[in-house]
PDB file of C-alpha atoms in Angstrom:
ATOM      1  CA  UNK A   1     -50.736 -55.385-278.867  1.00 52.00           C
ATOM      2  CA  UNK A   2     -52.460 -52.610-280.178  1.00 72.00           C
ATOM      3  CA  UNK A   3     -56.001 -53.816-278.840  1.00 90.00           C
ATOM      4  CA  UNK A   4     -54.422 -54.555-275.459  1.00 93.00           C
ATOM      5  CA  UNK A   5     -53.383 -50.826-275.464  1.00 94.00           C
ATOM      6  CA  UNK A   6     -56.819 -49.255-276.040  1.00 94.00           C
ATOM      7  CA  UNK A   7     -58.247 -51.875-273.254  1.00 94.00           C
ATOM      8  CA  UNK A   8     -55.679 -50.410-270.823  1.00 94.00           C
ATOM      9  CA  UNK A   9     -55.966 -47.201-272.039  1.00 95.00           C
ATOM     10  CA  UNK A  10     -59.792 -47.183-271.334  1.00 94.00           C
ATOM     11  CA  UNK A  11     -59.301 -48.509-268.205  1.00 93.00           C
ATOM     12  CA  UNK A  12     -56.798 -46.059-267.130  1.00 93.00           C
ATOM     13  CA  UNK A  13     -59.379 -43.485-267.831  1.00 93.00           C
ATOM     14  CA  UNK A  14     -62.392 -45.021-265.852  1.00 91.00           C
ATOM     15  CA  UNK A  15     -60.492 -43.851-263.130  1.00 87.00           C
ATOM     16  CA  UNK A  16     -61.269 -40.371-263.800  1.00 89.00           C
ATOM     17  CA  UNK A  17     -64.834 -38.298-264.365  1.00 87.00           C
ATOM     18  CA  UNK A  18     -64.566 -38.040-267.672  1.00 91.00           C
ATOM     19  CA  UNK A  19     -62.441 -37.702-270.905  1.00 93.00           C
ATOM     20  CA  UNK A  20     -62.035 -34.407-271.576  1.00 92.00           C
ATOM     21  CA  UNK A  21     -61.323 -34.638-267.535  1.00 89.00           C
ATOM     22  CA  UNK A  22     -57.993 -36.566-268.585  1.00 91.00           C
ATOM     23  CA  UNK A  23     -57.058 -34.864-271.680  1.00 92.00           C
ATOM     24  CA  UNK A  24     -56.687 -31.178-269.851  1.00 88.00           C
ATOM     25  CA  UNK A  25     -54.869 -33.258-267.056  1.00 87.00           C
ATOM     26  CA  UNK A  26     -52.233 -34.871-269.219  1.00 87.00           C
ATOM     27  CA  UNK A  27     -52.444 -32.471-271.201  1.00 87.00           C
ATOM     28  CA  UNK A  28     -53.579 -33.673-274.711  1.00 91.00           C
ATOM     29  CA  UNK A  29     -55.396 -33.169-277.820  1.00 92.00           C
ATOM     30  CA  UNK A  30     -58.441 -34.495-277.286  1.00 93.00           C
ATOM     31  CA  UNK A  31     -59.711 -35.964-280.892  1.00 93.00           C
ATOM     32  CA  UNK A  32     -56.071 -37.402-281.076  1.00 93.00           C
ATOM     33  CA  UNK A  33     -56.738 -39.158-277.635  1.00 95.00           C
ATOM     34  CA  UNK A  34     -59.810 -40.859-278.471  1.00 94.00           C
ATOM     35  CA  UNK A  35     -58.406 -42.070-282.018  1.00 94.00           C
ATOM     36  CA  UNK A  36     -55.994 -43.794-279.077  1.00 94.00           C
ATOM     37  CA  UNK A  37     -58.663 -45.036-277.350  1.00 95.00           C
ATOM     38  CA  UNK A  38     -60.599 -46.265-280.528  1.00 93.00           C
ATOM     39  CA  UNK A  39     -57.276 -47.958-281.796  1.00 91.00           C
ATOM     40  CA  UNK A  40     -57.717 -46.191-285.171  1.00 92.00           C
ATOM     41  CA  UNK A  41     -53.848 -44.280-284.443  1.00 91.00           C
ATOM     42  CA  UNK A  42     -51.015 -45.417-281.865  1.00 90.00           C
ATOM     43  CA  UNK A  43     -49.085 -42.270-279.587  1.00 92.00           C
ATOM     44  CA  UNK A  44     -45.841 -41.500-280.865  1.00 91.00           C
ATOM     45  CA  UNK A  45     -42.883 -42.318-278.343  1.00 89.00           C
ATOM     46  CA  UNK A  46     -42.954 -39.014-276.810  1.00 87.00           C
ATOM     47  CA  UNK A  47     -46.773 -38.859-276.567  1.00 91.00           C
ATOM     48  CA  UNK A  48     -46.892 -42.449-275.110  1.00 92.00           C
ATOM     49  CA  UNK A  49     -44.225 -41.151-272.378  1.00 87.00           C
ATOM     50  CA  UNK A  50     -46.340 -38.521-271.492  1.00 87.00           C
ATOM     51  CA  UNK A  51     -49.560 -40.599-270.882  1.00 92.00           C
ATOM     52  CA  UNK A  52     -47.927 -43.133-269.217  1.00 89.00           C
ATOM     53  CA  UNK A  53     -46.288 -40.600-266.645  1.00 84.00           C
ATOM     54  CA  UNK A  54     -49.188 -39.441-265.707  1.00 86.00           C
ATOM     55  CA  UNK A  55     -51.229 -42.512-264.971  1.00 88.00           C
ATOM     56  CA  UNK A  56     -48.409 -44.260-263.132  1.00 83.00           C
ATOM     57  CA  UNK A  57     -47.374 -46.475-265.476  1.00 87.00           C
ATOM     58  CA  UNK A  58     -44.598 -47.820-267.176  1.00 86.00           C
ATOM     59  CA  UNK A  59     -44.726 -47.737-270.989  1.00 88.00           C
ATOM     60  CA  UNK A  60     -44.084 -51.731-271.391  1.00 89.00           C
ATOM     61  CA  UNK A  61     -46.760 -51.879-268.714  1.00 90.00           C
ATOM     62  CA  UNK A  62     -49.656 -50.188-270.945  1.00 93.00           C
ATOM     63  CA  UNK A  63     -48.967 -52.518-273.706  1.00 92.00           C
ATOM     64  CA  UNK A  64     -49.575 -55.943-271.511  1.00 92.00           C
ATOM     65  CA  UNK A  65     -52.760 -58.515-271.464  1.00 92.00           C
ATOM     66  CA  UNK A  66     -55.725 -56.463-270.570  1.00 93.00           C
ATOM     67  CA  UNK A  67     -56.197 -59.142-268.143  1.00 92.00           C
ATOM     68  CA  UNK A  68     -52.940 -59.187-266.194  1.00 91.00           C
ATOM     69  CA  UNK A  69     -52.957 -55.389-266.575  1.00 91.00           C
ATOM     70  CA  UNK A  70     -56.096 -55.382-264.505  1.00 90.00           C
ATOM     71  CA  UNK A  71     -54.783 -57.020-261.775  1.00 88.00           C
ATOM     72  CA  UNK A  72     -51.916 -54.439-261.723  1.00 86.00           C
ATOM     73  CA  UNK A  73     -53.766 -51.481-261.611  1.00 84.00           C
ATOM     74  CA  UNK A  74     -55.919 -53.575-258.697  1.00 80.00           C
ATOM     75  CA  UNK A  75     -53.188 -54.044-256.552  1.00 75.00           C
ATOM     76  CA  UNK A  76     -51.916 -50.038-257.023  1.00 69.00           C
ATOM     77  CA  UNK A  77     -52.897 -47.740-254.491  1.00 59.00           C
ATOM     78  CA  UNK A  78     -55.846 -45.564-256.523  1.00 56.00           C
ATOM     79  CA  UNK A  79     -56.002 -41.582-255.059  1.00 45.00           C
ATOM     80  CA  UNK A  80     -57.405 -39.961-258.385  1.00 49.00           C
ATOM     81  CA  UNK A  81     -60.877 -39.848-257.067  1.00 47.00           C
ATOM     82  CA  UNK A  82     -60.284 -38.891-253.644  1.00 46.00           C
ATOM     83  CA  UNK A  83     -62.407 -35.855-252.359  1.00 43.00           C
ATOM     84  CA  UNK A  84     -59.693 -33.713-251.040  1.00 44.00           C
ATOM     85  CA  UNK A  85     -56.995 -34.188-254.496  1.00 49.00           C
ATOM     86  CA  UNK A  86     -60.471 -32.923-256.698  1.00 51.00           C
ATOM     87  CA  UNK A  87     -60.868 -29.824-253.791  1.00 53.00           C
ATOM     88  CA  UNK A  88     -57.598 -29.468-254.433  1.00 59.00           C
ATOM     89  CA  UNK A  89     -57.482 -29.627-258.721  1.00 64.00           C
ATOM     90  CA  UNK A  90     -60.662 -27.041-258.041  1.00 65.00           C
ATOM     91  CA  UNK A  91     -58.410 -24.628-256.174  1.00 70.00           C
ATOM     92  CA  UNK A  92     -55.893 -24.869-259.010  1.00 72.00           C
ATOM     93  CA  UNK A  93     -58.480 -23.933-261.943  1.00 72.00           C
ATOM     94  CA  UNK A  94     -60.093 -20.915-260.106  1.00 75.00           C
ATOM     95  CA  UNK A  95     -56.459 -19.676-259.525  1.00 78.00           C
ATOM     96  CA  UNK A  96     -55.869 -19.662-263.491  1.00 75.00           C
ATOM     97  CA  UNK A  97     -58.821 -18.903-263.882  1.00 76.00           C
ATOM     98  CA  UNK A  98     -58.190 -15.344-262.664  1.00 75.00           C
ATOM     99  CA  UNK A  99     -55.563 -14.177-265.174  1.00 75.00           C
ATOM    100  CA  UNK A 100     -56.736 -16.342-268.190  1.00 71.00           C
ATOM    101  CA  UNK A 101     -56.939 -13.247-270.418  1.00 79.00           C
ATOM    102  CA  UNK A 102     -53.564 -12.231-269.871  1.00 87.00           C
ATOM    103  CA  UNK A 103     -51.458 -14.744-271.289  1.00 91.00           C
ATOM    104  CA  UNK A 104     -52.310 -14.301-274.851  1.00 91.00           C
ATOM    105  CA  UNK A 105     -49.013 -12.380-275.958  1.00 92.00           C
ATOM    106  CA  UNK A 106     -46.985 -14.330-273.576  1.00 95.00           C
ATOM    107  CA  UNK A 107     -47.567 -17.814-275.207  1.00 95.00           C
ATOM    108  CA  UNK A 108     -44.814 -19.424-277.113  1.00 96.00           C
ATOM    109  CA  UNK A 109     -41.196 -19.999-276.908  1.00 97.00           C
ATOM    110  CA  UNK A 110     -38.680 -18.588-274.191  1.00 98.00           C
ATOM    111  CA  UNK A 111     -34.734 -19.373-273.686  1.00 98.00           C
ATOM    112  CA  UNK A 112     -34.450 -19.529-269.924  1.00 98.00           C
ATOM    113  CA  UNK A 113     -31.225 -17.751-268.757  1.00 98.00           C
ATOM    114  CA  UNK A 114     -29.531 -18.119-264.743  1.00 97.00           C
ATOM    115  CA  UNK A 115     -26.389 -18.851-263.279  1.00 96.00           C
ATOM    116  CA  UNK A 116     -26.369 -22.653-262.844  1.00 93.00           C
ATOM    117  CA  UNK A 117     -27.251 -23.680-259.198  1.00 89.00           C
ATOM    118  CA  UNK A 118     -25.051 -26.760-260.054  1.00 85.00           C
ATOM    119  CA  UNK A 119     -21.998 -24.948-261.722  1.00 88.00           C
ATOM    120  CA  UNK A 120     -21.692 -22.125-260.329  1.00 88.00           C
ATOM    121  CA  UNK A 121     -20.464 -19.381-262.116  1.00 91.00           C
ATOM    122  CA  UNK A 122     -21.776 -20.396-265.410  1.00 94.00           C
ATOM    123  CA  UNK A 123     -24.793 -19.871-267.407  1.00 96.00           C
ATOM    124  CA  UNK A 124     -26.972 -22.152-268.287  1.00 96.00           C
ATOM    125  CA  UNK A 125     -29.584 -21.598-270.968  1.00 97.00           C
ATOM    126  CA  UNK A 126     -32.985 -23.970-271.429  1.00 97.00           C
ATOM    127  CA  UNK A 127     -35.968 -23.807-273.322  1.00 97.00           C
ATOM    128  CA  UNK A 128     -39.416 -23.222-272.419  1.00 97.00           C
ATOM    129  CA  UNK A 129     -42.615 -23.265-274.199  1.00 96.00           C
ATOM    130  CA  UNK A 130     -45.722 -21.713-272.533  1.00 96.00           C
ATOM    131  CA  UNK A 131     -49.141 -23.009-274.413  1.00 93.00           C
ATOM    132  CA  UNK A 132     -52.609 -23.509-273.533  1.00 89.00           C
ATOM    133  CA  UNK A 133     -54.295 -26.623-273.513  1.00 83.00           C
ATOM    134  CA  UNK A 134     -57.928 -27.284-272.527  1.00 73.00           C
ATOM    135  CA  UNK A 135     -58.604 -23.597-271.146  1.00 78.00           C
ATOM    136  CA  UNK A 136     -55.401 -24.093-269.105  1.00 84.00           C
ATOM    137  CA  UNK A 137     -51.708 -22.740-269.557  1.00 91.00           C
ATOM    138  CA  UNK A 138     -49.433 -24.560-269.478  1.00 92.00           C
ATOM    139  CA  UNK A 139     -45.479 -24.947-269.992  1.00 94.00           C
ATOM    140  CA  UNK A 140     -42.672 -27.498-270.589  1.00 94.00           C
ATOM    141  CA  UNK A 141     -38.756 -26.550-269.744  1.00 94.00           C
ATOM    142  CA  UNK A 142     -36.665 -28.452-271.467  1.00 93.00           C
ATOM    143  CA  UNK A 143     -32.529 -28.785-269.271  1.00 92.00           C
ATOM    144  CA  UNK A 144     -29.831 -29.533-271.334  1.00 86.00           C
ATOM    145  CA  UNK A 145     -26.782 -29.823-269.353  1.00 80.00           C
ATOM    146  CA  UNK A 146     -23.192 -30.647-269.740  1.00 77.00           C
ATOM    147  CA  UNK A 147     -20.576 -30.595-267.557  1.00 75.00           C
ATOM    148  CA  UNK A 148     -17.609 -27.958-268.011  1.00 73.00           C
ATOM    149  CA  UNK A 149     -14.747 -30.658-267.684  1.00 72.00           C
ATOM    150  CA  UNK A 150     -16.535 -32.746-270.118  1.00 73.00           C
ATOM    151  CA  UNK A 151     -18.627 -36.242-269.490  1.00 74.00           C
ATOM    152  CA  UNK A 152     -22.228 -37.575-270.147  1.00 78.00           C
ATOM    153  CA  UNK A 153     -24.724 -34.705-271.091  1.00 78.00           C
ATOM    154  CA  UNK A 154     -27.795 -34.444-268.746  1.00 81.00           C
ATOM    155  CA  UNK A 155     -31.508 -33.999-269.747  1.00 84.00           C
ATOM    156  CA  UNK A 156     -34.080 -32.622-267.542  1.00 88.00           C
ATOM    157  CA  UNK A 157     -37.526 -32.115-268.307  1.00 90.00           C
ATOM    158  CA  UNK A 158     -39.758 -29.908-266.709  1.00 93.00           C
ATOM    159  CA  UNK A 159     -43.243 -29.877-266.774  1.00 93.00           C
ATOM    160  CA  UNK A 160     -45.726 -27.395-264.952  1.00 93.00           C
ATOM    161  CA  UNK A 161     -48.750 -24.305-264.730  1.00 93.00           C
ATOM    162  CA  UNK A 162     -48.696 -20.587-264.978  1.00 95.00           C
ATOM    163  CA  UNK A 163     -50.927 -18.287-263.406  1.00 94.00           C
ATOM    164  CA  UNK A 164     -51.038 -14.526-264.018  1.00 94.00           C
ATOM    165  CA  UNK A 165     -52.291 -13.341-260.237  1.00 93.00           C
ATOM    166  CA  UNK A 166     -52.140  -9.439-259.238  1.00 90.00           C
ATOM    167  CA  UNK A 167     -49.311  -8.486-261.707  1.00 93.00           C
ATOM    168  CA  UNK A 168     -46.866 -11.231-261.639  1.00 96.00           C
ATOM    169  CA  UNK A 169     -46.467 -14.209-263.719  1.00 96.00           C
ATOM    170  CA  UNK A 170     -46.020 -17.369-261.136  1.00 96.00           C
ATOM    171  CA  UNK A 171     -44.603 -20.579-262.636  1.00 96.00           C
ATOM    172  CA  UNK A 172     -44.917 -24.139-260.896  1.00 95.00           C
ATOM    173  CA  UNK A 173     -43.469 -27.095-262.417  1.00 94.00           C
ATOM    174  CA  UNK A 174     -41.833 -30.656-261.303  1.00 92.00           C
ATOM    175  CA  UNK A 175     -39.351 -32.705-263.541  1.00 89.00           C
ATOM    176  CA  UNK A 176     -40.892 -35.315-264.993  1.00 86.00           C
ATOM    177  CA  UNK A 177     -38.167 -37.954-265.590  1.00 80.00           C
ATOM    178  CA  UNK A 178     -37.011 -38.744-262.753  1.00 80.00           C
ATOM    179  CA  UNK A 179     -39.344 -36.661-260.351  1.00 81.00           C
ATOM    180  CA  UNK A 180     -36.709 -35.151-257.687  1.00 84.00           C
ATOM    181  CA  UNK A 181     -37.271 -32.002-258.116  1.00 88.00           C
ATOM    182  CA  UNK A 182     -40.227 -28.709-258.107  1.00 93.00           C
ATOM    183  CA  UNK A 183     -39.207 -25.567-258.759  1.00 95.00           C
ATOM    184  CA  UNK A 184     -40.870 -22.281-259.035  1.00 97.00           C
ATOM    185  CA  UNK A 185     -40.421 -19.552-261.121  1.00 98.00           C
ATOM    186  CA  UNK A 186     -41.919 -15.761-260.347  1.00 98.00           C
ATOM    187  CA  UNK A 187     -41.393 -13.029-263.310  1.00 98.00           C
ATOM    188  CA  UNK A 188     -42.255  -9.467-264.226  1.00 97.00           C
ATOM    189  CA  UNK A 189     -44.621  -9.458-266.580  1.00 95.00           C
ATOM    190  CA  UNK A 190     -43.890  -6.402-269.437  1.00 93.00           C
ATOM    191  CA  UNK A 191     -46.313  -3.166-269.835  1.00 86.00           C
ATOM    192  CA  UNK A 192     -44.398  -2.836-274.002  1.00 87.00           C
ATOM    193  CA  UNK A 193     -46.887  -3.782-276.622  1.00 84.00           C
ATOM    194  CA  UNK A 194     -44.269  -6.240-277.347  1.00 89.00           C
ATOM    195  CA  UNK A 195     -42.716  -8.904-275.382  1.00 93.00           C
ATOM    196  CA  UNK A 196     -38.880  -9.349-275.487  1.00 95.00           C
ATOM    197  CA  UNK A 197     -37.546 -10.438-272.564  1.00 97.00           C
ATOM    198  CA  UNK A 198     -38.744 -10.541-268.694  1.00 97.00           C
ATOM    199  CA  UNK A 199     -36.732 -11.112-265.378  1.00 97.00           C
ATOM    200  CA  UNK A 200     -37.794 -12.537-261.993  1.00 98.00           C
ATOM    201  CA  UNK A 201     -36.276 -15.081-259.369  1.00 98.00           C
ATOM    202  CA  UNK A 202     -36.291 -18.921-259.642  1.00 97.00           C
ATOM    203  CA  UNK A 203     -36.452 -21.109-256.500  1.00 96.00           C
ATOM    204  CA  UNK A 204     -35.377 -25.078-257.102  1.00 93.00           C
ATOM    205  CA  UNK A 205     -32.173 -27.342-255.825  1.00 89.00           C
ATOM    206  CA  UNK A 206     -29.036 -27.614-257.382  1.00 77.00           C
ATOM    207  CA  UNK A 207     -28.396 -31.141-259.293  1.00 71.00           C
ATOM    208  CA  UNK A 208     -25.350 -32.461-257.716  1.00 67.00           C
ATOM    209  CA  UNK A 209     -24.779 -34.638-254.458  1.00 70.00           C
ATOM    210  CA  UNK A 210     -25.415 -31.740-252.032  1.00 77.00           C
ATOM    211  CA  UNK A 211     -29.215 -31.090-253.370  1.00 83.00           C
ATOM    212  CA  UNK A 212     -28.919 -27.561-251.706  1.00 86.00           C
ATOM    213  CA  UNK A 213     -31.966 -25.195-251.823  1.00 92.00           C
ATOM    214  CA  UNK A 214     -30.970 -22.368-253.726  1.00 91.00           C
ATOM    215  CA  UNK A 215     -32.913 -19.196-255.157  1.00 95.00           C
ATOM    216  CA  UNK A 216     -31.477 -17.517-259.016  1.00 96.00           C
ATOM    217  CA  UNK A 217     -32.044 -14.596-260.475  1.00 97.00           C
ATOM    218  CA  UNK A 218     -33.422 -15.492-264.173  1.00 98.00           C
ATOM    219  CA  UNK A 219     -34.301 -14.159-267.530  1.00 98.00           C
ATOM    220  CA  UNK A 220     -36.728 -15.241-270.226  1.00 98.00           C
ATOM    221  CA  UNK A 221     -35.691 -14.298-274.045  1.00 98.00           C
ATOM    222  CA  UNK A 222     -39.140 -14.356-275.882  1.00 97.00           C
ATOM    223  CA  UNK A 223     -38.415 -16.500-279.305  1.00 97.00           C
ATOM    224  CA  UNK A 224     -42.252 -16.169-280.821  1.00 95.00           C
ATOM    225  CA  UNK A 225     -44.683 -18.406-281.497  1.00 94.00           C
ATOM    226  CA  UNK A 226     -42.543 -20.697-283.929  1.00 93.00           C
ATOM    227  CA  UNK A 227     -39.493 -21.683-283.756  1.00 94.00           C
ATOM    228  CA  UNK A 228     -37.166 -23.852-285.355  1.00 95.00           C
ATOM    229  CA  UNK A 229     -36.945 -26.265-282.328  1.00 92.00           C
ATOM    230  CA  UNK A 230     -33.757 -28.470-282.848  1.00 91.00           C
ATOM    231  CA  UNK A 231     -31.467 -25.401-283.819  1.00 94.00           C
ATOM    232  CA  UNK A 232     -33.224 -23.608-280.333  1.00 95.00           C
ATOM    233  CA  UNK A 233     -32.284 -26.809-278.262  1.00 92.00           C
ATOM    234  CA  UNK A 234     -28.637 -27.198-279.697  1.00 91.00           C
ATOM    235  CA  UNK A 235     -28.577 -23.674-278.279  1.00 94.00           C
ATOM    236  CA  UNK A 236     -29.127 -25.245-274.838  1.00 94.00           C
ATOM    237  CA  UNK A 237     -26.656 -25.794-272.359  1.00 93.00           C
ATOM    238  CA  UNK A 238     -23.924 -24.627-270.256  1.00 93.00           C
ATOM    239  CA  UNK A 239     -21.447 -21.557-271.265  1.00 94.00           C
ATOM    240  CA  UNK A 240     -18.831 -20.076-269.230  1.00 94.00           C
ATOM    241  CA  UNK A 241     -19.811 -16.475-267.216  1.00 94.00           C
ATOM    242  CA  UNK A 242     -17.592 -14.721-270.349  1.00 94.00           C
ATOM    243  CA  UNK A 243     -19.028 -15.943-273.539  1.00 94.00           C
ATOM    244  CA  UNK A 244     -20.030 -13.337-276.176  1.00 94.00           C
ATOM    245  CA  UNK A 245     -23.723 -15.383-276.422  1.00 93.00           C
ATOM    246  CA  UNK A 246     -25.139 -13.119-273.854  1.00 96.00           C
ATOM    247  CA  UNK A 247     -25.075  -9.337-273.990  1.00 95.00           C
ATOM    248  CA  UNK A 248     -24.051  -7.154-270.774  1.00 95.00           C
ATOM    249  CA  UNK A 249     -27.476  -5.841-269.919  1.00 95.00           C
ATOM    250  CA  UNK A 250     -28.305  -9.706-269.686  1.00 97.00           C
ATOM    251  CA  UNK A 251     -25.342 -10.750-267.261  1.00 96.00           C
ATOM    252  CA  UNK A 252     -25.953  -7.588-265.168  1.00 95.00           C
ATOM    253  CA  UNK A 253     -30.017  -8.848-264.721  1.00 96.00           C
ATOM    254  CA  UNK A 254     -29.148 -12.264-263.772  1.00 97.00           C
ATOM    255  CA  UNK A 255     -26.209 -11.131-261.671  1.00 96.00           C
ATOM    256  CA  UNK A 256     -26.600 -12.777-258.175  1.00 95.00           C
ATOM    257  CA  UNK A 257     -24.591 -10.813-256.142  1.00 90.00           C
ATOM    258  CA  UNK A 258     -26.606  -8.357-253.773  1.00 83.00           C
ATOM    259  CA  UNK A 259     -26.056  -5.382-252.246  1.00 76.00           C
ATOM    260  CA  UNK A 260     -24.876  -5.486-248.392  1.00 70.00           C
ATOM    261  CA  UNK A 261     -27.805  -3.142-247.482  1.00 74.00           C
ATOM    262  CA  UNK A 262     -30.428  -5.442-248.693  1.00 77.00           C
ATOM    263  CA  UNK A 263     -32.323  -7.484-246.624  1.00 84.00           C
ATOM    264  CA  UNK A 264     -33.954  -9.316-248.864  1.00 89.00           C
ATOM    265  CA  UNK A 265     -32.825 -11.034-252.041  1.00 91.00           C
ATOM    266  CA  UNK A 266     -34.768  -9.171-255.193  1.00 91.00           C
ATOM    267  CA  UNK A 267     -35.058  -9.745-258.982  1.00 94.00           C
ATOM    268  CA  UNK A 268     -33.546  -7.145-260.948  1.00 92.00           C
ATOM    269  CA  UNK A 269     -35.514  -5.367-263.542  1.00 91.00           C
ATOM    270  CA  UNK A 270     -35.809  -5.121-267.303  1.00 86.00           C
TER     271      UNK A 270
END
């Protein structure tokens, strides 16, 4: 099994210029990646998820005969090498490119605050980690949702880019299970020596039957660096508009209601 999975692996990657090419992609570690592809270590569960989503694959898939794995990936329409999606990848590293140097004191952990598009009138909090990987920076958003009337809890996970372009932090992500959905995110970014929390507007679809476009006013609570992740992720979820978890001066920046003057729908400030 495991020498099936390095053949697959390999091949997987001879789609692709390069190595390194495929670890910033993914993203990944790359002297953990090629103990993968030399079959000295075997991905973890949530490592193997990730590589597999981004080649196409499924993860039973990766682990099958090199041989009938070949004819597989034969038969699978191929568009990694295609002129216009590497135009296209170039585009996306001169953009973050541009604001590189600003994301040092923003990297690290974040709850996510808004009024849920899909319950309205409650909160709902997620977490978010921004990193860089490969030059790049990158973030994952982890959704935690349960309904209010109780029932089966719902995981979303979101996986995207940030670029820091002319004074504003823009945030571009898709979710990665079931891949319905890409929202984007625009915040203010803070002029304080320290970050503690920053407010913009969040553009995605609610998750119910409807799917209806919707925009959000949202904050980001900076956690730091480190953070003790499964006590931060029980902290996910859905509250009511009332609960003492959130201060005032949060509910009033998230607020969604506008003012009958406005003709145009703006994030509030810090």
């Amino acid at each position: 099994m495991g020498d099936n999975f390095c053949k697959n692996l390999r091949l997987l990657c001879s789609y692709y210029k390069s190595i390194a090419e495929v670890c910033r992609l993914v993203p990944i570690n790359r002297s953990q990646f090629n103990k993968y592809l030399n079959g000295t270590s075997t991905p973890s569960k949530y490592i193997l998820r990730r590589i597999c989503d981004f080649f196409g694959v499924e993860e039973y898939e990766i682990f099958l005969p090199h041989n009938q794995f070949a004819q597989i990936i034969q038969v699978r329409p191929n568009t990694t090498n295609q002129p216009q999606n590497r135009q296209f990848s170039r585009h996306i590293e001169q953009l973050q490119a541009h604001g590189q140097n600003r994301f040092d004191q923003y990297l690290g952990y974040y709850f996510e605050i808004y009024y849920s598009m899909a319950f309205p009138g409650n909160i709902l909090r997620n977490l978010v980690e921004l990193t860089r990987v490969q030059g790049e920076v990158v973030y994952r958003r982890v959704e935690r949702l349960k309904p209010p009337g109780g029932g089966r809890t719902f995981h979303a996970r979101y996986l995207g880019c940030a670029f820091f372009l002319s004074e504003r932090i823009f945030m571009v992500d898709y979710e990665s299970l079931t891949g319905n959905e890409v929202t984007q995110t625009i915040l203010y970014p803070t002029y304080k020596s320290r970050i503690s929390r920053l407010s913009g507007l969040r553009l995605g679809v609610s998750d119910s039957a409807q799917r209806d476009p919707a925009c959000v006013r949202v904050a980001y609570d900076y956690l730091g660096q480190q953070v003790d992740l499964r006590k931060a992720l029980r902290m996910c979820g859905l509250y009511p508009a009332d609960s003492p978890m959130f201060d005032q001066s949060l509910k009033d920046l998230i607020d969604n209601r506008s003012n009958s003057s406005d003709n145009l729908f703006l994030a509030a400030t810090v």
